[in-house]
CSV table of C-alpha atoms in Angstrom, one decimal:
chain,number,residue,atom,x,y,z
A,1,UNK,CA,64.9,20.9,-19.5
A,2,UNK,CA,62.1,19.5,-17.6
A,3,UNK,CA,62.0,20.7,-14.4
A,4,UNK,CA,64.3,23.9,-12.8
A,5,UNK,CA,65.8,21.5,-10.3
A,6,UNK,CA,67.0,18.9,-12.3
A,7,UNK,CA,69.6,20.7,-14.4
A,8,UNK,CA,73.0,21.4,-12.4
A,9,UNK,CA,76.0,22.9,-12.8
A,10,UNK,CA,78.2,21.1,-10.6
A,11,UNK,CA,80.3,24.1,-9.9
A,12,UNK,CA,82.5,24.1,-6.3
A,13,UNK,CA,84.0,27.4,-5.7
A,14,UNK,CA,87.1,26.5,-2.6
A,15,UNK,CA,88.4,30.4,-2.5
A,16,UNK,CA,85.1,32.1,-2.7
A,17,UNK,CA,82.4,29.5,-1.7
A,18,UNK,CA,79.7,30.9,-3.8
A,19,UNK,CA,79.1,32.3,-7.3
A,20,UNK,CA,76.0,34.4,-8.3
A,21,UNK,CA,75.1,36.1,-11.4
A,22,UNK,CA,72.4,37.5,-13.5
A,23,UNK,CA,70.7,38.8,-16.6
A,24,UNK,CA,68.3,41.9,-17.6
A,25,UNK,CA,66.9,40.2,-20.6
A,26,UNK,CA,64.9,37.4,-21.3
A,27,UNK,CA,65.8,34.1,-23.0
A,28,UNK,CA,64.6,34.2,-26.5
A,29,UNK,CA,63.4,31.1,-27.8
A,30,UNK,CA,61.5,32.5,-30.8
A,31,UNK,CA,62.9,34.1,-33.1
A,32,UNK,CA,60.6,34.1,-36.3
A,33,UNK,CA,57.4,34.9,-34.6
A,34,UNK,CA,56.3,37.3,-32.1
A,35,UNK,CA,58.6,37.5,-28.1
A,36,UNK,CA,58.4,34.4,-26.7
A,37,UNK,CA,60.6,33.7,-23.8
A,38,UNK,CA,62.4,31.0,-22.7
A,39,UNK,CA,60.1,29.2,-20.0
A,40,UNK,CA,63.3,27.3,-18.2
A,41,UNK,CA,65.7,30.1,-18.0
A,42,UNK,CA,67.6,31.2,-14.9
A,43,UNK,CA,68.4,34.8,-15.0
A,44,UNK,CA,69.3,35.0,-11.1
A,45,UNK,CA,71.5,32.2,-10.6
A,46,UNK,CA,73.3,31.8,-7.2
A,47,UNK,CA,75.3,28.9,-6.1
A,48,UNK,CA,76.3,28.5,-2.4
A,49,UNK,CA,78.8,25.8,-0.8
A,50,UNK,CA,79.2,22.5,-2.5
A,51,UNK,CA,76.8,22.0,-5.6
A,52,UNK,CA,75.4,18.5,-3.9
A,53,UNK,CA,74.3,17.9,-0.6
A,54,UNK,CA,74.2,14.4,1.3
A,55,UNK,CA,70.7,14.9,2.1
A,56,UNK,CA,69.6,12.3,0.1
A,57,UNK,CA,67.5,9.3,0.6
A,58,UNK,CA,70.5,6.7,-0.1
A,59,UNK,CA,73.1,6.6,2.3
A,60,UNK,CA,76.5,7.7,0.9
A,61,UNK,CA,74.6,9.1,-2.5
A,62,UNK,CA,75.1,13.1,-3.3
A,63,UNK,CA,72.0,14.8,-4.0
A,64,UNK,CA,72.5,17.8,-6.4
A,65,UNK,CA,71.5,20.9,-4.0
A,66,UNK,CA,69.4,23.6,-5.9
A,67,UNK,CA,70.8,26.8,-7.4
A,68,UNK,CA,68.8,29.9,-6.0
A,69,UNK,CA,66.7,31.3,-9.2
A,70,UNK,CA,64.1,33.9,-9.6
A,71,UNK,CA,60.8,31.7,-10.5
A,72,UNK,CA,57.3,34.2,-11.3
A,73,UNK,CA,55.0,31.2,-11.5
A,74,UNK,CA,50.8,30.9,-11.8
A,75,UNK,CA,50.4,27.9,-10.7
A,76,UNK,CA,51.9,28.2,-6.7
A,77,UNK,CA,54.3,25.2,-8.4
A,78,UNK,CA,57.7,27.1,-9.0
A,79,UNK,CA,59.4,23.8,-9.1
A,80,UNK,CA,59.1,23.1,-13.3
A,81,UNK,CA,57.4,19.4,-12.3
A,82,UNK,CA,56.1,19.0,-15.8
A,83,UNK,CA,54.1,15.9,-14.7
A,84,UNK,CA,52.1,18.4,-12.5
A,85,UNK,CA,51.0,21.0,-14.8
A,86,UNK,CA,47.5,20.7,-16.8
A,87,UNK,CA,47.1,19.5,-20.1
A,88,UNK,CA,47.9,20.9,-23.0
A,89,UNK,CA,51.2,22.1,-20.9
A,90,UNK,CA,54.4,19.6,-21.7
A,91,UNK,CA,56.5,20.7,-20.2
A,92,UNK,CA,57.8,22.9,-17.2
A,93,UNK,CA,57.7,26.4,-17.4
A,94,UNK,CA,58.0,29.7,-15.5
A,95,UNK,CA,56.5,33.0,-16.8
A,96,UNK,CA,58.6,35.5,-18.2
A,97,UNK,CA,60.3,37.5,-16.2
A,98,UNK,CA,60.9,41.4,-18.1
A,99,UNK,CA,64.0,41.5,-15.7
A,100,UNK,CA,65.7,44.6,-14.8
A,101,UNK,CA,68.9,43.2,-13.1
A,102,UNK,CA,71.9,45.8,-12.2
A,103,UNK,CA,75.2,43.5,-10.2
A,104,UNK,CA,78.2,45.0,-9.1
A,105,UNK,CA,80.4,42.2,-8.1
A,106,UNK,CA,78.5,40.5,-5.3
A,107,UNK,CA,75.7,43.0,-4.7
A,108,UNK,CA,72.6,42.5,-6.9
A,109,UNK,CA,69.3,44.7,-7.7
A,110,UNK,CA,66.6,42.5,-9.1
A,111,UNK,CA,63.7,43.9,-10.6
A,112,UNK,CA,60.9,42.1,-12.4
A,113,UNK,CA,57.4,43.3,-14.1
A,114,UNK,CA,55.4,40.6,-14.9
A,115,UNK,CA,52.8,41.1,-17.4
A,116,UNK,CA,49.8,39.1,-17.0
A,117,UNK,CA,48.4,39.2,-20.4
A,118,UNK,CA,52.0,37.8,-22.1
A,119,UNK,CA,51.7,34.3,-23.6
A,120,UNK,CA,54.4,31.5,-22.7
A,121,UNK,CA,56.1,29.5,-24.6
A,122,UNK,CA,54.1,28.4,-27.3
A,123,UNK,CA,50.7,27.6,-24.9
A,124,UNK,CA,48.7,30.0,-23.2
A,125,UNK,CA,48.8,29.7,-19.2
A,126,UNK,CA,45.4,28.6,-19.4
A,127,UNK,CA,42.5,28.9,-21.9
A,128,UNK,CA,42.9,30.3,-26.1
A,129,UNK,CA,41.0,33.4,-25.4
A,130,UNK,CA,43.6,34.7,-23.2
A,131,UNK,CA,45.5,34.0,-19.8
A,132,UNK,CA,43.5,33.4,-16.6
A,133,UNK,CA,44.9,33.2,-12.9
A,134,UNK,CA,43.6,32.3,-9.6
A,135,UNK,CA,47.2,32.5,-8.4
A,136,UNK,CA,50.0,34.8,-9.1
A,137,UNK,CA,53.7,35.0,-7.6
A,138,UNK,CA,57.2,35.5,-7.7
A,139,UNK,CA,59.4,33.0,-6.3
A,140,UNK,CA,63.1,33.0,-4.9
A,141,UNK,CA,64.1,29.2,-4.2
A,142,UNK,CA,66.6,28.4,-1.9
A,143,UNK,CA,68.2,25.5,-0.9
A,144,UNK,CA,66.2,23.5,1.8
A,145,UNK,CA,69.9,22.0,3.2
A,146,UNK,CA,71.0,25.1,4.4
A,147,UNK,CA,73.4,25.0,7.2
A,148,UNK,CA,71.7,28.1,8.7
A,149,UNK,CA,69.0,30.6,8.2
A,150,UNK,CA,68.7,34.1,9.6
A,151,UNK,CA,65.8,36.4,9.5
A,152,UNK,CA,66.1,40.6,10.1
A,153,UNK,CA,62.9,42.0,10.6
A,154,UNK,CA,62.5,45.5,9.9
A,155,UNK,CA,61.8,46.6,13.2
A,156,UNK,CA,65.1,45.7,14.1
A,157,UNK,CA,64.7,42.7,15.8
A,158,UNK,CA,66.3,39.0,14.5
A,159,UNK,CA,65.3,36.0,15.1
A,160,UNK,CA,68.7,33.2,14.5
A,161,UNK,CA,66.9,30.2,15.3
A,162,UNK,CA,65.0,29.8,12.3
A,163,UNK,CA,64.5,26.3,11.6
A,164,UNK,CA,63.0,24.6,8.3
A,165,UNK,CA,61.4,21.0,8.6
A,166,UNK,CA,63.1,18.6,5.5
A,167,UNK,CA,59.7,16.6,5.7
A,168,UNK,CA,57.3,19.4,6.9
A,169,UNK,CA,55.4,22.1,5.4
A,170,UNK,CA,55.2,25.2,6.6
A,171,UNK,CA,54.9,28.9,6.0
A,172,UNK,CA,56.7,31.8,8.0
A,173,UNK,CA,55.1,35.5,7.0
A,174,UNK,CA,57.0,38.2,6.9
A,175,UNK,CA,57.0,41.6,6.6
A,176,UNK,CA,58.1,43.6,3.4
A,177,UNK,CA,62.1,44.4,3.8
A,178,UNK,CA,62.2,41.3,5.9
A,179,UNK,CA,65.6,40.2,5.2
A,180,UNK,CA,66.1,36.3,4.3
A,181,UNK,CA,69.9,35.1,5.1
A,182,UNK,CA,71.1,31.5,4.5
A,183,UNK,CA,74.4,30.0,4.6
A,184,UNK,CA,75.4,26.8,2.8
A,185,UNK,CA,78.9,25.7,4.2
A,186,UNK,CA,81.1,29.1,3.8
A,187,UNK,CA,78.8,30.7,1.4
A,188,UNK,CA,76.4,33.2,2.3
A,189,UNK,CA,73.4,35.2,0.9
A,190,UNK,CA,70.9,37.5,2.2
A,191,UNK,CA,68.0,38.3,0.0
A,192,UNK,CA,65.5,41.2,0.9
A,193,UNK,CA,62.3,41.8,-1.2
A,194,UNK,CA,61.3,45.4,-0.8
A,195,UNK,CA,58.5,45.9,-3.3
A,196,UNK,CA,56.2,43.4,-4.6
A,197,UNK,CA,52.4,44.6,-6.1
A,198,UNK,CA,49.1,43.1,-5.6
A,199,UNK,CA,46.7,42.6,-8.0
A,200,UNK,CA,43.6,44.0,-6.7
A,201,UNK,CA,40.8,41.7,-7.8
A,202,UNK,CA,37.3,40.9,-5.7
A,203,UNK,CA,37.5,38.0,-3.3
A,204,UNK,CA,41.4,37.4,-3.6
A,205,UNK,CA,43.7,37.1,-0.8
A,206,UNK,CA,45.5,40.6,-0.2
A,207,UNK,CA,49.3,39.9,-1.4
A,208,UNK,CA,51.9,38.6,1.2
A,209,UNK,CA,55.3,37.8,1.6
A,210,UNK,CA,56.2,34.0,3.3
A,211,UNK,CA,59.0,32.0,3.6
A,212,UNK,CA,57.9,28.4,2.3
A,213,UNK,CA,58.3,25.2,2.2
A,214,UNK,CA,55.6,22.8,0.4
A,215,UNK,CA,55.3,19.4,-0.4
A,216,UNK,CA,56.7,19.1,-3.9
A,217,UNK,CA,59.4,21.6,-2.8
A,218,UNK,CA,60.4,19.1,0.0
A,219,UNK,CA,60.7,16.4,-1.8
A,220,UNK,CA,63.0,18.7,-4.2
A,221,UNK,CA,65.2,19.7,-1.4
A,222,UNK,CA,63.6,23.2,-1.7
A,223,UNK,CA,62.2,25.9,0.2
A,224,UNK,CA,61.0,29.5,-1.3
A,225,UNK,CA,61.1,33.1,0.1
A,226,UNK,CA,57.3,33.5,-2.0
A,227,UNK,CA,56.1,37.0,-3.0
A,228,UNK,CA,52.2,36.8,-3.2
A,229,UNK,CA,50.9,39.1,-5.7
A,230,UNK,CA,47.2,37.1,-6.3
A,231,UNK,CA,46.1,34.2,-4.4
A,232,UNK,CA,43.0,32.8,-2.6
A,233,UNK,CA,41.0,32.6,-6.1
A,234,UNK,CA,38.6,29.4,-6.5
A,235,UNK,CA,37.8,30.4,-10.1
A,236,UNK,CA,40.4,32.0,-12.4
A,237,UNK,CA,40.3,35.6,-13.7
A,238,UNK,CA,42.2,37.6,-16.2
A,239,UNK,CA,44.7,40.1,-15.4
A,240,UNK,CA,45.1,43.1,-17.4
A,241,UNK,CA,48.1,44.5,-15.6
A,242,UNK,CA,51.2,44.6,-17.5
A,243,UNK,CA,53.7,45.8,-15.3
A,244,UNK,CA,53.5,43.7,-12.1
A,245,UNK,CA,56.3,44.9,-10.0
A,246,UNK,CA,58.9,42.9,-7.8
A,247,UNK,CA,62.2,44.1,-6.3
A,248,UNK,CA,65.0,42.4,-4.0
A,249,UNK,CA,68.3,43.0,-3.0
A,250,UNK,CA,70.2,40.0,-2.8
A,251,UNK,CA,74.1,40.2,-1.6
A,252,UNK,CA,76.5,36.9,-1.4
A,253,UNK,CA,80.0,36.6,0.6
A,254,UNK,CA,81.8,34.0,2.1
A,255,UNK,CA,83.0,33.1,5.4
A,256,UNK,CA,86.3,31.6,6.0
A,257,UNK,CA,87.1,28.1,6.2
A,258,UNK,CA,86.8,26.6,9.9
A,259,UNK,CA,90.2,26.8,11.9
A,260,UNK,CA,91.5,24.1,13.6
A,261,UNK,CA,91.4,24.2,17.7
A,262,UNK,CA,94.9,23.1,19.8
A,263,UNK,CA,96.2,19.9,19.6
A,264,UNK,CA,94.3,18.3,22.2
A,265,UNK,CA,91.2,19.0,19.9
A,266,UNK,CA,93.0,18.5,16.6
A,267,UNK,CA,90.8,17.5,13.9
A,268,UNK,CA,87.8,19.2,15.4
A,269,UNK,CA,86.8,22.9,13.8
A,270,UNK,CA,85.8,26.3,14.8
A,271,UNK,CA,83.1,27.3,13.3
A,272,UNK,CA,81.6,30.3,14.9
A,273,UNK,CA,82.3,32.6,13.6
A,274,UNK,CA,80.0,31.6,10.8
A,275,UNK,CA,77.2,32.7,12.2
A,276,UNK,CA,78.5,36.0,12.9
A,277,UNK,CA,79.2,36.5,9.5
A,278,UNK,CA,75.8,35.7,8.4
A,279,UNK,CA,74.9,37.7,10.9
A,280,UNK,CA,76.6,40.5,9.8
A,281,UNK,CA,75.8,40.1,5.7
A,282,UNK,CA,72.3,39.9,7.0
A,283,UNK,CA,72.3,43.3,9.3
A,284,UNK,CA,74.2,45.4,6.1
A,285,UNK,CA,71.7,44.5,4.0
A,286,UNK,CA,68.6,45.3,6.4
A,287,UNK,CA,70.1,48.3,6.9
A,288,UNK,CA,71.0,49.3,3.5
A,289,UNK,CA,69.3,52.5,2.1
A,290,UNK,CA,66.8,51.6,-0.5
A,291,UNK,CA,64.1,53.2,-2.4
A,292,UNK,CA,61.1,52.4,-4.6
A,293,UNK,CA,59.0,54.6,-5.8
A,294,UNK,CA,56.4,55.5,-9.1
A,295,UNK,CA,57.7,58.7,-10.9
A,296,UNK,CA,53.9,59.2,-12.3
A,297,UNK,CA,55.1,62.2,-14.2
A,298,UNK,CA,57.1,60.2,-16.3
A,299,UNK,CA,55.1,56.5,-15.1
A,300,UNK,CA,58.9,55.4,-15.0
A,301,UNK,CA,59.5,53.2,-11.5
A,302,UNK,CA,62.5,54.1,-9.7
A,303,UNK,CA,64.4,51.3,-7.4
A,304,UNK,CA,67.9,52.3,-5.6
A,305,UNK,CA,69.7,50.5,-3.2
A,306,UNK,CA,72.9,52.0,-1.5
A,307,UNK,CA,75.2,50.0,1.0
A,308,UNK,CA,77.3,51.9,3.0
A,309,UNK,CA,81.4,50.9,3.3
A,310,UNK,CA,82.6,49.6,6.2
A,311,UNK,CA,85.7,50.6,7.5
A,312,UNK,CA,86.0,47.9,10.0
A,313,UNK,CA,89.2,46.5,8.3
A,314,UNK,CA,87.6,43.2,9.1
A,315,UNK,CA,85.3,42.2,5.9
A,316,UNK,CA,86.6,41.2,2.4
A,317,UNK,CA,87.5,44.7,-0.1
A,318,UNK,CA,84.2,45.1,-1.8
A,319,UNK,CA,82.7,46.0,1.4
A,320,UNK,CA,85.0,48.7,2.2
A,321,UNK,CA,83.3,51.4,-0.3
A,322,UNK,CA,79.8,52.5,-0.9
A,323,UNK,CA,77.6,50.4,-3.7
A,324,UNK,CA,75.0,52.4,-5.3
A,325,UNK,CA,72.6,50.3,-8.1
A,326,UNK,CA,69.8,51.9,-9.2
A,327,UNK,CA,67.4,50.5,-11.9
A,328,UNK,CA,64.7,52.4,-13.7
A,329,UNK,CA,61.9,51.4,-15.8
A,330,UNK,CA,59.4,52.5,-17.7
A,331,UNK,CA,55.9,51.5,-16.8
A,332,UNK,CA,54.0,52.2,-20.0
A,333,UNK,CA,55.7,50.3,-22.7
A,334,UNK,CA,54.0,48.0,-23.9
A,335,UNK,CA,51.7,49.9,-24.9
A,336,UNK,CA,54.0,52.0,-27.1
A,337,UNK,CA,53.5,50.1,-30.5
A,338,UNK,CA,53.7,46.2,-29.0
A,339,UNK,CA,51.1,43.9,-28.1
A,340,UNK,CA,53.8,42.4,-25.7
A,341,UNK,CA,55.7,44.0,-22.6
A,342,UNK,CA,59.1,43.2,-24.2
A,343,UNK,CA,59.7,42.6,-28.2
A,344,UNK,CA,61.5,43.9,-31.2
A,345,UNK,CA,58.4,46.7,-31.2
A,346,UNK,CA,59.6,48.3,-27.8
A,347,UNK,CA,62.5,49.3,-26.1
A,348,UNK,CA,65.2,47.3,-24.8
A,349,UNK,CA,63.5,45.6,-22.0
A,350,UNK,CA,61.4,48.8,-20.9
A,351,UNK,CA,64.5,49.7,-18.9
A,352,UNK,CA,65.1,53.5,-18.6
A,353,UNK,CA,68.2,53.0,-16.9
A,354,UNK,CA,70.9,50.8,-15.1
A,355,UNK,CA,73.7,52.4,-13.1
A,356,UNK,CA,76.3,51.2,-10.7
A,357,UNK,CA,77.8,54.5,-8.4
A,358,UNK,CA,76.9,56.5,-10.9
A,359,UNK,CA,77.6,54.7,-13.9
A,360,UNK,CA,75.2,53.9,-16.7
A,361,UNK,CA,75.4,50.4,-17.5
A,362,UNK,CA,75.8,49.9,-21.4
A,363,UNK,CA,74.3,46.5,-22.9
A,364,UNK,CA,77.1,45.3,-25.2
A,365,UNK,CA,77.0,41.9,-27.7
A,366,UNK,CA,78.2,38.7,-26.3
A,367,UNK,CA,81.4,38.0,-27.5
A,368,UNK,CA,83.1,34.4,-28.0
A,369,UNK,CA,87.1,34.7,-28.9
A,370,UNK,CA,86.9,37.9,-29.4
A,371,UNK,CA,84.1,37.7,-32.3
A,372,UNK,CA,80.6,39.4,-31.7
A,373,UNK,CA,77.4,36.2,-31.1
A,374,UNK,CA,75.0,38.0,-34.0
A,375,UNK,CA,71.8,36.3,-33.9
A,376,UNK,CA,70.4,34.5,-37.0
A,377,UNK,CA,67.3,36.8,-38.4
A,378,UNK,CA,67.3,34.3,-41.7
């Protein structure tokens, strides 16, 4: 897998109009040696609409439409364009991830801790006595064909006319709990990063939070809601810090299919309510209660999001009672016996705890007809 745009799954979803999911632990690809993780993995995949979109060059021909993914990148490329990284790299990769991820149906609580001084795949990111950056960040990519894109600031204002250039860069800044909605034909996502840290080195950019769109991205059909946490480096420097924090709260839903007018207008569709919908997705999750916050007794970091029902009778069922996800994680282990923030020395993931309302979330085996998948430690 080359490059994290190139690989579909050509999913369409009529009923629903989007599918999301996600994972709280890396991708192992090594098994013999020490953690290794997967450099091409997805573990936030949402799909919205259609899986192609006719923005394409060639008249007529379907362009596949990117899946939204969680990319943590060094090299301000989140794209996986192999053909772009430095040598000895051969292929596309994204840094690992140390997800905490809790889902209840449509309603997701992402949590990442990057760890600068992990090894990828194999390679270092740069140099054999150890990883140096001049650029850090975590990446959300979203589909550059969106049919519309909302933004919630969080003084309470919006701003509905947000318009993205398919053949011009540009970079939109945004506060922190800024909340990012899209829509893709009837599906629907609003994403809202509410924690992101900087690494604090001399001469470095202070971390920011943009909505992007770059060159290579365009010519991808992508755009990025970009979490900053080092940038604005001309020579690169090693990062000690093993827990580099990121959190969002991404929600999906769907908005129903376009009705048709009378029959002096048959064939033609009404579509606004769309917006209004998006509207709405994108105002419940700016005003959802959320939380983040060190616990330095413990040095366990705490992230809670909880979205109020709505007894409006008018939205689909799993808006009509409270969601409460909380995630916590510890902040100290890898240094408990590992040289690496996640492996067979530590804990499973470093996460303390997962709950949905209430409920710890218990990891369990995947299971394939009913038989447990047991790894092969031979």
């Amino acid at each position: 897998m080359d490059c994290v745009l190139t690989t579909f799954a050509r999913v369409t979803i009529p009923s629903r109009a989007y599918a999301i999911g996600s994972a709280s632990q890396d991708y192992i690809t090594n098994t013999h040696h020490k953690y290794f993780p997967c450099p091409q993995s997805k573990l936030v995949n949402i799909i919205l609409g259609h899986a192609d979109s006719d923005a394409s060059k060639k008249p007529g021909i379907l362009r596949p439409r990117p899946h939204i993914s969680v990319q943590p990148d060094w090299m301000d490329l989140p794209y996986g364009i192999h053909s772009k990284y430095p040598l000895p790299l051969d292929r596309a990769s994204h840094l690992a991830l140390h997800p905490g991820m809790v889902q209840h149906r449509n309603h997701l609580l992402a949590t990442v801790a990057l760890n600068g001084r992990d090894y990828l795949d194999g390679f270092n990111a740069s140099g054999a006595a150890g990883n140096l950056y001049s650029n850090l960040a975590t990446n959300v990519i979203l589909p550059l064909a969106c049919d519309e894109i909302i933004l919630c600031f969080p003084n309470g204002t919006t701003r509905q006319d947000v318009h993205i250039p398919a053949t011009t860069e540009m970079e939109i800044l945004l506060p922190v709990n800024t909340v990012v909605g899209v829509r893709v034909g009837r599906g629907l996502l609003a994403v809202r990063v509410f924690a992101f840290d900087s690494v604090n080195v001399a001469n470095a950019r202070d971390a920011y939070l943009a909505l992007k769109s770059d060159a290579l991205g365009l010519q991808l059909g992508a755009m990025r809601l970009v979490a900053y946490h080092l940038s604005g480096l001309h020579s690169p420097v090693p990062i000690n810090n093993s827990h580099i924090r990121w959190g969002a709260l991404m929600v999906a839903d769907s908005t129903p299919a376009c009705t048709a007018l009378t029959d002096a207008t048959r064939g033609t569709r009404s579509c606004g309510k769309r917006t209004a919908d998006l509207l709405y997705l994108a105002e419940r999750v700016a005003s959802a209660e959320v939380s983040s916050f060190v616990d330095e007794s413990s040095n366990t970091w705490h992230a809670r999001a909880v979205l109020r029902q709505d007894n409006s009778g008018s939205r689909q069922q799993s808006q009509r009672a409270d969601v409460n996800l909380l995630v916590v994680r510890d902040l100290g282990c890898s240094e408990k016996g590992a040289i690496r923030n996640q492996s067979i020395h530590t804990s499973w993931n470093c996460l303390v705890s997962r709950s949905v309302n209430g409920q710890e979330v218990v990891p369990v085996p995947l299971h394939v007809n009913g038989q447990p998948v047991v790894p092969d430690t031979t």
